[in-house]
Amino acid sequence: MRIGIYPGSFDPVTLGHCDLIHRAANLVDHLIIAVLHNNSKQPVFSLTERVDFLSEISRGCSSIEVTAFNGLLVECARQRGAKFIIRGVRAFSDFEYEFQMALTNRKLAPELETVFLMPKEENSVISSRIVREVGMMGGDISGLVPEVLKDRIAARLRNA
Ligand code: PNS
């Protein structure tokens, strides 16, 4: 059984994340979406909100599971039997950070392989930071986040 783990802050989930989730789910037998709990970045959305949003968009897909994690990603991956860490790269600007993280994770857990996936072009400019910025200023976040979550995310950001 090929188990992959897709970690992130997901603050909030975007169409870029959804793109990656679909691609990753086609590569592995079981995909664990792992939401970072103790985030030093002080997320706008609570852990429960972030997990609930991801659970909602992956509902009906039995090979996808959403969980929260604290501490080192590699420990979570080991505990869950994951062999692949899935990360997205949107542009060259992502690369340095991702490269550093992948090599650190490899040092900590050589048995884990990081797999980088690219979203389709129109999703490659989307980030949670952009969604938060647009939403907090009352802008339209259509096409940036899953349609089914759009109104809830927008309302939440307007009041953040
Ligand atoms: O969505 P993000 O914020 O880019 O995700 C970053 C994340 C959660 C993948 C990363 O911060 C992480 O893995 N944190 C857990 C702590 C850890 O394992 N650090 C060592 C690897 S650099």
Short mmCIF file of N, CA and C and ligand atoms in Angstrom, two decimals:
data_model
loop_
_atom_site.label_atom_id
_atom_site.label_comp_id
_atom_site.label_asym_id
_atom_site.label_seq_id
_atom_site.Cartn_x
_atom_site.Cartn_y
_atom_site.Cartn_z
N MET A 1 0.86 -1.20 0.00
CA MET A 1 0.00 0.00 0.00
C MET A 1 0.89 1.25 0.00
N ARG A 2 0.72 2.07 -1.00
CA ARG A 2 1.55 3.29 -1.10
C ARG A 2 0.81 4.41 -0.38
N ILE A 3 1.40 4.85 0.73
CA ILE A 3 0.77 5.91 1.53
C ILE A 3 1.57 7.20 1.36
N GLY A 4 0.87 8.27 1.02
CA GLY A 4 1.51 9.57 0.87
C GLY A 4 0.96 10.54 1.90
N ILE A 5 1.79 11.50 2.28
CA ILE A 5 1.34 12.52 3.23
C ILE A 5 1.53 13.88 2.58
N TYR A 6 0.47 14.68 2.61
CA TYR A 6 0.53 16.01 2.02
C TYR A 6 0.37 17.01 3.17
N PRO A 7 1.48 17.57 3.66
CA PRO A 7 1.40 18.46 4.81
C PRO A 7 1.27 19.92 4.40
N GLY A 8 0.73 20.71 5.31
CA GLY A 8 0.67 22.15 5.04
C GLY A 8 -0.06 22.88 6.14
N SER A 9 -0.09 24.21 5.98
CA SER A 9 -0.82 25.05 6.92
C SER A 9 -2.29 25.15 6.50
N PHE A 10 -2.53 25.19 5.19
CA PHE A 10 -3.88 25.25 4.64
C PHE A 10 -4.70 26.36 5.30
N ASP A 11 -4.16 27.57 5.26
CA ASP A 11 -4.77 28.69 6.00
C ASP A 11 -5.24 29.80 5.05
N PRO A 12 -6.28 29.62 4.27
CA PRO A 12 -7.14 28.44 4.15
C PRO A 12 -6.75 27.61 2.94
N VAL A 13 -7.49 26.49 2.77
CA VAL A 13 -7.30 25.66 1.57
C VAL A 13 -7.65 26.48 0.33
N THR A 14 -6.87 26.29 -0.73
CA THR A 14 -7.08 27.02 -1.98
C THR A 14 -7.33 26.02 -3.12
N LEU A 15 -7.64 26.57 -4.29
CA LEU A 15 -7.80 25.69 -5.47
C LEU A 15 -6.46 25.08 -5.86
N GLY A 16 -5.38 25.76 -5.50
CA GLY A 16 -4.04 25.20 -5.74
C GLY A 16 -3.84 23.93 -4.92
N HIS A 17 -4.25 23.98 -3.64
CA HIS A 17 -4.17 22.78 -2.80
C HIS A 17 -5.04 21.66 -3.38
N CYS A 18 -6.27 22.02 -3.80
CA CYS A 18 -7.20 21.00 -4.34
C CYS A 18 -6.59 20.32 -5.56
N ASP A 19 -5.97 21.13 -6.41
CA ASP A 19 -5.30 20.60 -7.60
C ASP A 19 -4.27 19.55 -7.18
N LEU A 20 -3.46 19.92 -6.19
CA LEU A 20 -2.41 19.01 -5.70
C LEU A 20 -3.01 17.75 -5.08
N ILE A 21 -4.08 17.92 -4.33
CA ILE A 21 -4.72 16.77 -3.66
C ILE A 21 -5.19 15.75 -4.72
N HIS A 22 -5.80 16.25 -5.79
CA HIS A 22 -6.27 15.34 -6.84
C HIS A 22 -5.10 14.61 -7.51
N ARG A 23 -4.05 15.36 -7.79
CA ARG A 23 -2.88 14.73 -8.43
C ARG A 23 -2.25 13.69 -7.50
N ALA A 24 -2.10 14.06 -6.23
CA ALA A 24 -1.46 13.16 -5.26
C ALA A 24 -2.31 11.90 -5.06
N ALA A 25 -3.62 12.08 -4.99
CA ALA A 25 -4.52 10.94 -4.75
C ALA A 25 -4.43 9.93 -5.89
N ASN A 26 -4.07 10.40 -7.09
CA ASN A 26 -3.92 9.48 -8.22
C ASN A 26 -2.59 8.72 -8.18
N LEU A 27 -1.67 9.19 -7.37
CA LEU A 27 -0.35 8.57 -7.32
C LEU A 27 -0.21 7.53 -6.21
N VAL A 28 -1.01 7.69 -5.16
CA VAL A 28 -0.86 6.79 -4.00
C VAL A 28 -2.17 6.05 -3.72
N ASP A 29 -2.07 5.01 -2.91
CA ASP A 29 -3.29 4.26 -2.56
C ASP A 29 -4.06 4.98 -1.46
N HIS A 30 -3.30 5.66 -0.60
CA HIS A 30 -3.94 6.36 0.52
C HIS A 30 -3.22 7.70 0.73
N LEU A 31 -3.99 8.75 0.79
CA LEU A 31 -3.38 10.07 0.96
C LEU A 31 -3.81 10.67 2.29
N ILE A 32 -2.81 11.06 3.09
CA ILE A 32 -3.10 11.73 4.36
C ILE A 32 -2.81 13.21 4.18
N ILE A 33 -3.84 14.02 4.34
CA ILE A 33 -3.62 15.47 4.30
C ILE A 33 -3.36 15.87 5.75
N ALA A 34 -2.17 16.38 6.02
CA ALA A 34 -1.76 16.64 7.40
C ALA A 34 -1.68 18.15 7.64
N VAL A 35 -2.52 18.63 8.53
CA VAL A 35 -2.61 20.07 8.80
C VAL A 35 -1.76 20.41 10.02
N LEU A 36 -0.85 21.34 9.81
CA LEU A 36 0.06 21.71 10.92
C LEU A 36 -0.71 22.44 12.02
N HIS A 37 -0.54 21.94 13.24
CA HIS A 37 -1.26 22.49 14.38
C HIS A 37 -0.51 23.66 15.02
N ASN A 38 0.70 23.37 15.48
CA ASN A 38 1.46 24.38 16.25
C ASN A 38 2.21 25.31 15.30
N ASN A 39 1.46 26.05 14.53
CA ASN A 39 2.07 26.86 13.48
C ASN A 39 2.58 28.20 14.02
N SER A 40 3.87 28.44 13.86
CA SER A 40 4.44 29.69 14.36
C SER A 40 3.93 30.90 13.58
N LYS A 41 3.31 30.61 12.41
CA LYS A 41 2.80 31.71 11.56
C LYS A 41 1.48 32.28 12.08
N GLN A 42 0.96 31.77 13.18
CA GLN A 42 -0.32 32.27 13.73
C GLN A 42 -1.42 32.29 12.69
N PRO A 43 -1.96 31.14 12.35
CA PRO A 43 -2.97 31.08 11.28
C PRO A 43 -4.22 31.89 11.60
N VAL A 44 -4.87 32.37 10.56
CA VAL A 44 -6.14 33.11 10.71
C VAL A 44 -7.26 32.12 11.02
N PHE A 45 -7.23 30.97 10.33
CA PHE A 45 -8.27 29.97 10.53
C PHE A 45 -7.83 28.98 11.61
N SER A 46 -8.77 28.61 12.47
CA SER A 46 -8.43 27.68 13.56
C SER A 46 -8.11 26.30 12.96
N LEU A 47 -7.50 25.48 13.77
CA LEU A 47 -7.18 24.13 13.32
C LEU A 47 -8.46 23.40 12.90
N THR A 48 -9.50 23.55 13.71
CA THR A 48 -10.77 22.87 13.40
C THR A 48 -11.32 23.34 12.06
N GLU A 49 -11.28 24.64 11.82
CA GLU A 49 -11.79 25.16 10.54
C GLU A 49 -10.99 24.59 9.37
N ARG A 50 -9.67 24.59 9.53
CA ARG A 50 -8.81 24.14 8.43
C ARG A 50 -9.03 22.65 8.13
N VAL A 51 -9.15 21.86 9.20
CA VAL A 51 -9.40 20.43 9.03
C VAL A 51 -10.79 20.20 8.44
N ASP A 52 -11.79 20.94 8.93
CA ASP A 52 -13.16 20.76 8.44
C ASP A 52 -13.26 21.11 6.95
N PHE A 53 -12.62 22.19 6.55
CA PHE A 53 -12.68 22.59 5.13
C PHE A 53 -12.08 21.49 4.24
N LEU A 54 -10.94 20.97 4.67
CA LEU A 54 -10.29 19.92 3.87
C LEU A 54 -11.13 18.65 3.86
N SER A 55 -11.75 18.34 5.00
CA SER A 55 -12.59 17.15 5.07
C SER A 55 -13.78 17.31 4.14
N GLU A 56 -14.32 18.51 4.09
CA GLU A 56 -15.49 18.74 3.24
C GLU A 56 -15.16 18.54 1.77
N ILE A 57 -14.01 19.07 1.34
CA ILE A 57 -13.70 18.93 -0.09
C ILE A 57 -13.23 17.52 -0.47
N SER A 58 -12.84 16.72 0.52
CA SER A 58 -12.42 15.35 0.17
C SER A 58 -13.47 14.31 0.57
N ARG A 59 -14.63 14.80 0.99
CA ARG A 59 -15.70 13.89 1.39
C ARG A 59 -16.08 12.99 0.21
N GLY A 60 -16.31 11.73 0.50
CA GLY A 60 -16.71 10.81 -0.57
C GLY A 60 -15.51 10.13 -1.22
N CYS A 61 -14.33 10.58 -0.87
CA CYS A 61 -13.14 9.95 -1.44
C CYS A 61 -12.47 9.13 -0.34
N SER A 62 -12.71 7.83 -0.36
CA SER A 62 -12.31 6.98 0.77
C SER A 62 -10.79 6.84 0.91
N SER A 63 -10.06 7.16 -0.15
CA SER A 63 -8.60 7.01 -0.06
C SER A 63 -7.93 8.26 0.52
N ILE A 64 -8.73 9.26 0.84
CA ILE A 64 -8.16 10.50 1.40
C ILE A 64 -8.61 10.66 2.85
N GLU A 65 -7.64 11.02 3.69
CA GLU A 65 -7.92 11.21 5.11
C GLU A 65 -7.30 12.54 5.53
N VAL A 66 -7.98 13.24 6.41
CA VAL A 66 -7.45 14.53 6.88
C VAL A 66 -7.11 14.39 8.36
N THR A 67 -5.93 14.86 8.71
CA THR A 67 -5.53 14.77 10.11
C THR A 67 -4.76 16.04 10.49
N ALA A 68 -4.58 16.24 11.79
CA ALA A 68 -3.77 17.37 12.25
C ALA A 68 -2.48 16.80 12.81
N PHE A 69 -1.41 17.57 12.75
CA PHE A 69 -0.18 17.09 13.37
C PHE A 69 0.56 18.22 14.06
N ASN A 70 1.34 17.81 15.05
CA ASN A 70 2.19 18.69 15.84
C ASN A 70 3.60 18.20 15.70
N GLY A 71 4.55 19.06 15.80
CA GLY A 71 5.95 18.61 15.82
C GLY A 71 6.46 18.28 14.44
N LEU A 72 7.40 17.33 14.40
CA LEU A 72 8.07 17.03 13.14
C LEU A 72 7.17 16.25 12.18
N LEU A 73 7.18 16.70 10.95
CA LEU A 73 6.41 16.02 9.91
C LEU A 73 6.86 14.57 9.74
N VAL A 74 8.19 14.36 9.77
CA VAL A 74 8.68 13.00 9.51
C VAL A 74 8.19 12.01 10.59
N GLU A 75 7.99 12.51 11.81
CA GLU A 75 7.49 11.63 12.87
C GLU A 75 6.04 11.23 12.57
N CYS A 76 5.28 12.21 12.13
CA CYS A 76 3.88 11.94 11.77
C CYS A 76 3.85 10.94 10.61
N ALA A 77 4.71 11.17 9.60
CA ALA A 77 4.75 10.28 8.43
C ALA A 77 5.10 8.85 8.87
N ARG A 78 6.09 8.73 9.74
CA ARG A 78 6.51 7.40 10.20
C ARG A 78 5.38 6.70 10.95
N GLN A 79 4.76 7.47 11.87
CA GLN A 79 3.68 6.87 12.66
C GLN A 79 2.56 6.35 11.78
N ARG A 80 2.32 7.08 10.66
CA ARG A 80 1.20 6.71 9.80
C ARG A 80 1.60 5.77 8.67
N GLY A 81 2.87 5.40 8.62
CA GLY A 81 3.32 4.46 7.58
C GLY A 81 3.45 5.08 6.21
N ALA A 82 3.54 6.42 6.14
CA ALA A 82 3.68 7.08 4.84
C ALA A 82 5.11 6.92 4.33
N LYS A 83 5.24 6.77 3.03
CA LYS A 83 6.58 6.64 2.43
C LYS A 83 6.89 7.85 1.54
N PHE A 84 5.85 8.63 1.23
CA PHE A 84 6.03 9.77 0.34
C PHE A 84 5.50 11.05 0.97
N ILE A 85 6.30 12.09 0.89
CA ILE A 85 5.85 13.42 1.31
C ILE A 85 5.52 14.18 0.03
N ILE A 86 4.33 14.67 -0.06
CA ILE A 86 3.91 15.38 -1.27
C ILE A 86 3.98 16.88 -1.00
N ARG A 87 4.64 17.61 -1.89
CA ARG A 87 4.65 19.07 -1.79
C ARG A 87 4.44 19.65 -3.18
N GLY A 88 3.85 20.82 -3.20
CA GLY A 88 3.62 21.49 -4.48
C GLY A 88 4.67 22.55 -4.74
N VAL A 89 5.07 22.67 -5.98
CA VAL A 89 5.92 23.81 -6.36
C VAL A 89 5.19 24.57 -7.46
N ARG A 90 5.01 25.85 -7.18
CA ARG A 90 4.25 26.67 -8.14
C ARG A 90 5.18 27.42 -9.07
N ALA A 91 6.25 27.90 -8.51
CA ALA A 91 7.16 28.72 -9.30
C ALA A 91 8.56 28.53 -8.74
N PHE A 92 9.51 29.10 -9.44
CA PHE A 92 10.90 28.95 -9.01
C PHE A 92 11.09 29.49 -7.60
N SER A 93 10.31 30.52 -7.26
CA SER A 93 10.42 31.15 -5.94
C SER A 93 10.11 30.17 -4.80
N ASP A 94 9.33 29.14 -5.06
CA ASP A 94 9.03 28.14 -4.03
C ASP A 94 10.22 27.21 -3.79
N PHE A 95 11.07 27.12 -4.81
CA PHE A 95 12.02 26.03 -4.84
C PHE A 95 13.00 26.01 -3.68
N GLU A 96 13.56 27.16 -3.33
CA GLU A 96 14.61 27.19 -2.32
C GLU A 96 14.12 26.63 -0.97
N TYR A 97 12.96 27.12 -0.57
CA TYR A 97 12.36 26.68 0.69
C TYR A 97 12.02 25.18 0.63
N GLU A 98 11.43 24.77 -0.47
CA GLU A 98 11.02 23.37 -0.61
C GLU A 98 12.24 22.44 -0.64
N PHE A 99 13.29 22.89 -1.31
CA PHE A 99 14.51 22.11 -1.43
C PHE A 99 15.13 21.91 -0.05
N GLN A 100 15.19 23.00 0.70
CA GLN A 100 15.75 22.96 2.05
C GLN A 100 14.94 22.01 2.94
N MET A 101 13.62 22.13 2.83
CA MET A 101 12.75 21.31 3.66
C MET A 101 12.90 19.82 3.27
N ALA A 102 12.93 19.56 1.97
CA ALA A 102 13.02 18.18 1.50
C ALA A 102 14.34 17.54 1.96
N LEU A 103 15.42 18.31 1.86
CA LEU A 103 16.71 17.73 2.26
C LEU A 103 16.81 17.57 3.77
N THR A 104 16.19 18.48 4.52
CA THR A 104 16.16 18.33 5.99
C THR A 104 15.36 17.08 6.35
N ASN A 105 14.22 16.94 5.72
CA ASN A 105 13.39 15.76 6.01
C ASN A 105 14.13 14.47 5.62
N ARG A 106 14.90 14.53 4.54
CA ARG A 106 15.65 13.34 4.12
C ARG A 106 16.74 12.99 5.14
N LYS A 107 17.35 14.04 5.71
CA LYS A 107 18.37 13.81 6.74
C LYS A 107 17.74 13.15 7.97
N LEU A 108 16.54 13.64 8.31
CA LEU A 108 15.86 13.12 9.50
C LEU A 108 15.28 11.73 9.27
N ALA A 109 14.84 11.49 8.04
CA ALA A 109 14.16 10.22 7.73
C ALA A 109 14.49 9.81 6.30
N PRO A 110 15.66 9.17 6.11
CA PRO A 110 16.11 8.84 4.75
C PRO A 110 15.16 7.92 3.99
N GLU A 111 14.31 7.21 4.71
CA GLU A 111 13.40 6.27 4.03
C GLU A 111 12.21 6.97 3.36
N LEU A 112 12.03 8.26 3.70
CA LEU A 112 10.90 9.01 3.12
C LEU A 112 11.35 9.73 1.85
N GLU A 113 10.51 9.72 0.86
CA GLU A 113 10.84 10.40 -0.40
C GLU A 113 9.89 11.59 -0.57
N THR A 114 10.47 12.76 -0.83
CA THR A 114 9.61 13.92 -1.12
C THR A 114 9.31 13.94 -2.62
N VAL A 115 8.04 14.09 -2.94
CA VAL A 115 7.61 14.15 -4.34
C VAL A 115 7.03 15.54 -4.59
N PHE A 116 7.59 16.25 -5.56
CA PHE A 116 7.08 17.58 -5.89
C PHE A 116 6.10 17.49 -7.05
N LEU A 117 4.96 18.12 -6.88
CA LEU A 117 3.96 18.14 -7.95
C LEU A 117 3.69 19.58 -8.35
N MET A 118 3.35 19.78 -9.61
CA MET A 118 3.02 21.12 -10.09
C MET A 118 1.53 21.22 -10.35
N PRO A 119 0.91 22.28 -9.87
CA PRO A 119 -0.50 22.47 -10.19
C PRO A 119 -0.64 22.96 -11.63
N LYS A 120 -1.85 22.93 -12.16
CA LYS A 120 -1.98 23.48 -13.51
C LYS A 120 -1.77 24.98 -13.48
N GLU A 121 -1.47 25.52 -14.66
CA GLU A 121 -1.00 26.90 -14.75
C GLU A 121 -1.87 27.91 -14.00
N GLU A 122 -3.18 27.82 -14.23
CA GLU A 122 -4.05 28.84 -13.62
C GLU A 122 -4.08 28.76 -12.09
N ASN A 123 -3.70 27.59 -11.56
CA ASN A 123 -3.68 27.45 -10.09
C ASN A 123 -2.32 27.76 -9.49
N SER A 124 -1.35 28.00 -10.36
CA SER A 124 0.01 28.14 -9.85
C SER A 124 0.29 29.54 -9.29
N VAL A 125 -0.64 30.45 -9.45
CA VAL A 125 -0.42 31.79 -8.88
C VAL A 125 -1.20 31.98 -7.58
N ILE A 126 -1.96 30.95 -7.21
CA ILE A 126 -2.80 31.07 -6.01
C ILE A 126 -2.00 30.67 -4.77
N SER A 127 -2.17 31.45 -3.71
CA SER A 127 -1.58 31.06 -2.42
C SER A 127 -2.58 31.42 -1.32
N SER A 128 -2.43 30.78 -0.17
CA SER A 128 -3.30 31.10 0.96
C SER A 128 -3.11 32.56 1.37
N ARG A 129 -1.88 33.03 1.27
CA ARG A 129 -1.59 34.41 1.66
C ARG A 129 -2.37 35.40 0.79
N ILE A 130 -2.39 35.13 -0.52
CA ILE A 130 -3.14 36.00 -1.44
C ILE A 130 -4.64 35.94 -1.12
N VAL A 131 -5.13 34.74 -0.86
CA VAL A 131 -6.56 34.59 -0.53
C VAL A 131 -6.88 35.40 0.73
N ARG A 132 -6.02 35.30 1.74
CA ARG A 132 -6.28 36.04 2.99
C ARG A 132 -6.27 37.54 2.72
N GLU A 133 -5.29 37.98 1.94
CA GLU A 133 -5.17 39.42 1.67
C GLU A 133 -6.39 39.95 0.92
N VAL A 134 -6.77 39.25 -0.15
CA VAL A 134 -7.92 39.69 -0.95
C VAL A 134 -9.19 39.65 -0.10
N GLY A 135 -9.36 38.52 0.61
CA GLY A 135 -10.58 38.34 1.41
C GLY A 135 -10.70 39.35 2.54
N MET A 136 -9.60 39.66 3.19
CA MET A 136 -9.64 40.60 4.31
C MET A 136 -9.97 42.01 3.83
N MET A 137 -9.67 42.28 2.57
CA MET A 137 -9.98 43.61 2.02
C MET A 137 -11.32 43.60 1.29
N GLY A 138 -12.07 42.53 1.45
CA GLY A 138 -13.41 42.47 0.89
C GLY A 138 -13.45 42.15 -0.59
N GLY A 139 -12.33 41.68 -1.15
CA GLY A 139 -12.30 41.35 -2.58
C GLY A 139 -12.94 39.99 -2.85
N ASP A 140 -13.17 39.74 -4.14
CA ASP A 140 -13.83 38.50 -4.57
C ASP A 140 -12.80 37.36 -4.62
N ILE A 141 -13.05 36.31 -3.87
CA ILE A 141 -12.10 35.19 -3.84
C ILE A 141 -12.58 34.02 -4.72
N SER A 142 -13.56 34.28 -5.60
CA SER A 142 -13.99 33.24 -6.54
C SER A 142 -12.80 32.83 -7.39
N GLY A 143 -12.70 31.56 -7.67
CA GLY A 143 -11.61 31.07 -8.52
C GLY A 143 -10.30 30.90 -7.76
N LEU A 144 -10.33 31.26 -6.48
CA LEU A 144 -9.12 31.08 -5.66
C LEU A 144 -9.29 29.96 -4.65
N VAL A 145 -10.53 29.78 -4.21
CA VAL A 145 -10.82 28.74 -3.21
C VAL A 145 -11.96 27.86 -3.74
N PRO A 146 -12.15 26.66 -3.19
CA PRO A 146 -13.25 25.81 -3.66
C PRO A 146 -14.58 26.54 -3.55
N GLU A 147 -15.39 26.46 -4.60
CA GLU A 147 -16.67 27.17 -4.67
C GLU A 147 -17.55 26.88 -3.44
N VAL A 148 -17.55 25.62 -3.02
CA VAL A 148 -18.41 25.20 -1.92
C VAL A 148 -18.02 25.86 -0.58
N LEU A 149 -16.78 26.33 -0.50
CA LEU A 149 -16.31 26.95 0.75
C LEU A 149 -16.21 28.47 0.66
N LYS A 150 -16.39 28.98 -0.57
CA LYS A 150 -16.11 30.39 -0.85
C LYS A 150 -16.79 31.36 0.12
N ASP A 151 -18.09 31.19 0.31
CA ASP A 151 -18.83 32.16 1.13
C ASP A 151 -18.37 32.12 2.59
N ARG A 152 -18.12 30.90 3.09
CA ARG A 152 -17.68 30.78 4.49
C ARG A 152 -16.28 31.37 4.69
N ILE A 153 -15.42 31.11 3.73
CA ILE A 153 -14.05 31.66 3.85
C ILE A 153 -14.10 33.18 3.74
N ALA A 154 -14.90 33.68 2.79
CA ALA A 154 -14.98 35.13 2.59
C ALA A 154 -15.54 35.82 3.84
N ALA A 155 -16.60 35.24 4.41
CA ALA A 155 -17.23 35.84 5.59
C ALA A 155 -16.25 35.87 6.76
N ARG A 156 -15.54 34.78 6.89
CA ARG A 156 -14.58 34.65 7.99
C ARG A 156 -13.44 35.68 7.84
N LEU A 157 -12.98 35.86 6.59
CA LEU A 157 -11.87 36.78 6.35
C LEU A 157 -12.31 38.24 6.53
N ARG A 158 -13.55 38.53 6.16
CA ARG A 158 -14.04 39.91 6.33
C ARG A 158 -14.04 40.31 7.80
N ASN A 159 -14.26 39.31 8.66
CA ASN A 159 -14.33 39.58 10.10
C ASN A 159 -13.03 39.28 10.84
N ALA A 160 -11.99 38.97 10.09
CA ALA A 160 -10.72 38.58 10.76
C ALA A 160 -9.98 39.82 11.25
O1 PNS B 1 1.77 25.21 3.94
P1 PNS B 1 3.14 25.45 4.50
O2 PNS B 1 3.07 26.47 5.63
O3 PNS B 1 4.15 25.81 3.45
O4 PNS B 1 3.60 24.05 5.15
C1 PNS B 1 4.81 23.97 5.85
C2 PNS B 1 4.93 22.62 6.58
C3 PNS B 1 3.74 22.38 7.48
C4 PNS B 1 5.00 21.50 5.56
C5 PNS B 1 6.26 22.66 7.39
O5 PNS B 1 6.29 23.82 8.16
C6 PNS B 1 6.44 21.46 8.32
O6 PNS B 1 6.60 20.35 7.88
N1 PNS B 1 6.40 21.73 9.64
C7 PNS B 1 6.56 20.71 10.65
C8 PNS B 1 7.88 20.87 11.38
C9 PNS B 1 8.98 20.10 10.68
O7 PNS B 1 8.89 18.91 10.42
N2 PNS B 1 10.11 20.80 10.40
C10 PNS B 1 11.27 20.19 9.77
C11 PNS B 1 11.21 20.23 8.26
S1 PNS B 1 11.73 21.77 7.66
#
